[in-house]
PDB file of C-alpha atoms in Angstrom:
ATOM      1  CA  SER A   1     -10.375  34.871  33.981  1.00  0.00           C
ATOM      2  CA  LEU A   2     -10.469  34.486  30.216  1.00  0.00           C
ATOM      3  CA  ARG A   3      -7.585  36.891  29.660  1.00  0.00           C
ATOM      4  CA  ALA A   4      -5.378  34.987  32.100  1.00  0.00           C
ATOM      5  CA  SER A   5      -6.144  31.714  30.327  1.00  0.00           C
ATOM      6  CA  SER A   6      -5.102  33.264  27.040  1.00  0.00           C
ATOM      7  CA  SER A   7      -1.485  33.433  28.238  1.00  0.00           C
ATOM      8  CA  ALA A   8      -1.224  29.645  27.921  1.00  0.00           C
ATOM      9  CA  ALA A   9       1.602  27.976  26.038  1.00  0.00           C
ATOM     10  CA  PRO A  10       1.709  28.827  22.323  1.00  0.00           C
ATOM     11  CA  ASP A  11       0.689  25.330  21.241  1.00  0.00           C
ATOM     12  CA  LEU A  12      -2.547  25.723  23.186  1.00  0.00           C
ATOM     13  CA  LEU A  13      -3.514  29.017  21.524  1.00  0.00           C
ATOM     14  CA  THR A  14      -5.282  27.346  18.619  1.00  0.00           C
ATOM     15  CA  THR A  15      -7.371  25.123  20.893  1.00  0.00           C
ATOM     16  CA  PHE A  16      -8.194  27.996  23.215  1.00  0.00           C
ATOM     17  CA  ALA A  17      -9.213  30.201  20.278  1.00  0.00           C
ATOM     18  CA  LYS A  18     -11.471  27.436  18.968  1.00  0.00           C
ATOM     19  CA  ASP A  19     -13.076  27.105  22.392  1.00  0.00           C
ATOM     20  CA  MET A  20     -13.673  30.854  22.590  1.00  0.00           C
ATOM     21  CA  GLY A  21     -15.396  30.570  19.220  1.00  0.00           C
ATOM     22  CA  VAL A  22     -17.730  27.985  20.765  1.00  0.00           C
ATOM     23  CA  LEU A  23     -18.397  30.323  23.702  1.00  0.00           C
ATOM     24  CA  ILE A  24     -19.233  33.149  21.298  1.00  0.00           C
ATOM     25  CA  LYS A  25     -21.678  30.846  19.525  1.00  0.00           C
ATOM     26  CA  LEU A  26     -23.296  29.879  22.844  1.00  0.00           C
ATOM     27  CA  LEU A  27     -23.821  33.581  23.568  1.00  0.00           C
ATOM     28  CA  ARG A  28     -24.747  34.712  20.061  1.00  0.00           C
ATOM     29  CA  ASN A  29     -27.377  32.060  19.317  1.00  0.00           C
ATOM     30  CA  PRO A  30     -29.867  33.095  22.027  1.00  0.00           C
ATOM     31  CA  ALA A  31     -29.193  36.784  21.323  1.00  0.00           C
ATOM     32  CA  GLU A  32     -29.992  36.355  17.631  1.00  0.00           C
ATOM     33  CA  GLN A  33     -32.803  33.807  18.021  1.00  0.00           C
ATOM     34  CA  PRO A  34     -34.282  34.436  21.490  1.00  0.00           C
ATOM     35  CA  ASP A  35     -37.459  32.438  20.835  1.00  0.00           C
ATOM     36  CA  GLU A  36     -35.525  29.290  19.915  1.00  0.00           C
ATOM     37  CA  GLU A  37     -35.533  27.281  23.149  1.00  0.00           C
ATOM     38  CA  ARG A  38     -32.697  24.966  22.090  1.00  0.00           C
ATOM     39  CA  PHE A  39     -30.316  27.942  22.041  1.00  0.00           C
ATOM     40  CA  ARG A  40     -31.215  28.795  25.633  1.00  0.00           C
ATOM     41  CA  ARG A  41     -30.177  25.364  26.900  1.00  0.00           C
ATOM     42  CA  ILE A  42     -26.584  24.115  27.111  1.00  0.00           C
ATOM     43  CA  ARG A  43     -26.025  20.378  27.480  1.00  0.00           C
ATOM     44  CA  LEU A  44     -23.069  20.056  29.844  1.00  0.00           C
ATOM     45  CA  GLU A  45     -22.313  16.481  28.773  1.00  0.00           C
ATOM     46  CA  ASN A  46     -21.586  17.575  25.201  1.00  0.00           C
ATOM     47  CA  PRO A  47     -17.823  16.947  24.771  1.00  0.00           C
ATOM     48  CA  ALA A  48     -17.189  20.324  23.112  1.00  0.00           C
ATOM     49  CA  ILE A  49     -19.113  22.155  25.849  1.00  0.00           C
ATOM     50  CA  ALA A  50     -17.314  20.217  28.589  1.00  0.00           C
ATOM     51  CA  ARG A  51     -13.960  21.170  27.029  1.00  0.00           C
ATOM     52  CA  VAL A  52     -14.938  24.855  26.802  1.00  0.00           C
ATOM     53  CA  LEU A  53     -16.178  24.902  30.403  1.00  0.00           C
ATOM     54  CA  LYS A  54     -12.772  23.712  31.642  1.00  0.00           C
ATOM     55  CA  HIS A  55     -11.327  27.154  30.885  1.00  0.00           C
ATOM     56  CA  ALA A  56     -11.234  29.571  33.800  1.00  0.00           C
ATOM     57  CA  GLY A  57     -13.997  32.149  33.651  1.00  0.00           C
ATOM     58  CA  VAL A  58     -16.214  30.521  31.030  1.00  0.00           C
ATOM     59  CA  ARG A  59     -18.946  29.337  33.388  1.00  0.00           C
ATOM     60  CA  GLU A  60     -18.862  32.728  35.110  1.00  0.00           C
ATOM     61  CA  VAL A  61     -19.399  34.482  31.759  1.00  0.00           C
ATOM     62  CA  LEU A  62     -22.394  32.254  31.027  1.00  0.00           C
ATOM     63  CA  GLU A  63     -23.827  32.814  34.514  1.00  0.00           C
ATOM     64  CA  ALA A  64     -23.312  36.583  34.243  1.00  0.00           C
ATOM     65  CA  CYS A  65     -25.418  36.444  31.074  1.00  0.00           C
ATOM     66  CA  GLY A  66     -28.235  34.673  32.900  1.00  0.00           C
ATOM     67  CA  PHE A  67     -27.491  30.988  32.340  1.00  0.00           C
ATOM     68  CA  ALA A  68     -28.179  28.952  35.479  1.00  0.00           C
ATOM     69  CA  ASP A  69     -28.388  25.324  36.508  1.00  0.00           C
ATOM     70  CA  GLY A  70     -31.311  23.755  34.709  1.00  0.00           C
ATOM     71  CA  SER A  71     -34.031  21.466  35.937  1.00  0.00           C
ATOM     72  CA  SER A  72     -31.487  18.661  35.654  1.00  0.00           C
ATOM     73  CA  ALA A  73     -27.811  18.783  36.527  1.00  0.00           C
ATOM     74  CA  GLU A  74     -27.039  18.076  32.874  1.00  0.00           C
ATOM     75  CA  HIS A  75     -27.941  21.530  31.562  1.00  0.00           C
ATOM     76  CA  LEU A  76     -27.445  25.235  31.957  1.00  0.00           C
ATOM     77  CA  GLU A  77     -30.553  27.155  31.001  1.00  0.00           C
ATOM     78  CA  LEU A  78     -31.290  30.741  30.092  1.00  0.00           C
ATOM     79  CA  GLY A  79     -34.730  32.139  30.796  1.00  0.00           C
ATOM     80  CA  ALA A  80     -36.618  34.351  28.404  1.00  0.00           C
ATOM     81  CA  VAL A  81     -34.351  36.753  26.547  1.00  0.00           C
ATOM     82  CA  ASP A  82     -35.743  40.175  27.398  1.00  0.00           C
ATOM     83  CA  ALA A  83     -34.010  43.487  26.661  1.00  0.00           C
ATOM     84  CA  HIS A  84     -31.783  43.186  29.746  1.00  0.00           C
ATOM     85  CA  ALA A  85     -30.675  39.621  28.925  1.00  0.00           C
ATOM     86  CA  ASP A  86     -30.087  40.616  25.303  1.00  0.00           C
ATOM     87  CA  ALA A  87     -27.859  43.507  26.411  1.00  0.00           C
ATOM     88  CA  LEU A  88     -25.872  41.196  28.712  1.00  0.00           C
ATOM     89  CA  LEU A  89     -25.399  38.627  25.950  1.00  0.00           C
ATOM     90  CA  ARG A  90     -24.309  41.208  23.393  1.00  0.00           C
ATOM     91  CA  ARG A  91     -21.890  42.886  25.806  1.00  0.00           C
ATOM     92  CA  ALA A  92     -20.353  39.504  26.646  1.00  0.00           C
ATOM     93  CA  ILE A  93     -20.033  38.667  22.940  1.00  0.00           C
ATOM     94  CA  VAL A  94     -18.017  41.849  22.388  1.00  0.00           C
ATOM     95  CA  LYS A  95     -15.729  41.043  25.326  1.00  0.00           C
ATOM     96  CA  VAL A  96     -15.146  37.415  24.313  1.00  0.00           C
ATOM     97  CA  GLU A  97     -14.550  38.487  20.707  1.00  0.00           C
ATOM     98  CA  ALA A  98     -11.842  40.828  22.052  1.00  0.00           C
ATOM     99  CA  VAL A  99     -10.197  37.862  23.801  1.00  0.00           C
ATOM    100  CA  LEU A 100     -10.465  35.828  20.593  1.00  0.00           C
ATOM    101  CA  HIS A 101      -8.856  38.653  18.608  1.00  0.00           C
ATOM    102  CA  MET A 102      -6.023  38.820  21.139  1.00  0.00           C
ATOM    103  CA  LEU A 103      -5.528  35.050  20.800  1.00  0.00           C
ATOM    104  CA  GLN A 104      -5.379  35.347  17.035  1.00  0.00           C
ATOM    105  CA  GLU A 105      -2.737  38.060  17.339  1.00  0.00           C
ATOM    106  CA  LEU A 106      -0.709  35.936  19.762  1.00  0.00           C
ATOM    107  CA  HIS A 107      -0.943  32.964  17.429  1.00  0.00           C
ATOM    108  CA  TRP A 108       0.254  35.142  14.564  1.00  0.00           C
ATOM    109  CA  LEU A 109       3.176  36.431  16.647  1.00  0.00           C
ATOM    110  CA  TYR A 110       4.228  32.948  17.725  1.00  0.00           C
ATOM    111  CA  SER A 111       3.886  31.465  14.251  1.00  0.00           C
ATOM    112  CA  ALA A 112       5.842  34.341  12.667  1.00  0.00           C
ATOM    113  CA  HIS A 113       8.993  33.296  14.518  1.00  0.00           C
TER     114      HIS A 113
END
């Protein structure tokens, strides 16, 4: 899961935190702009997306929010963002932000020594 991945070596904390920021953006964009189709489609071949998806639990978070394999194997797609999908996205954002905050605290602790 995401919390388990956050216990990685200290030198990986910065990269992992950056990747969680990307995940938050992937979740926040369709929640804030549900009618914007480009925010409901994730291109898996994008290098930043591919890097983020390598972390344990990331794909599961996206799928729990309604993202599913698209019409091609190159995308994950989210259907229309109704009230239920919006609630799932916003709840996931809060949880991933908590992981990001924990990473920032760990980074601070490691860099303070």
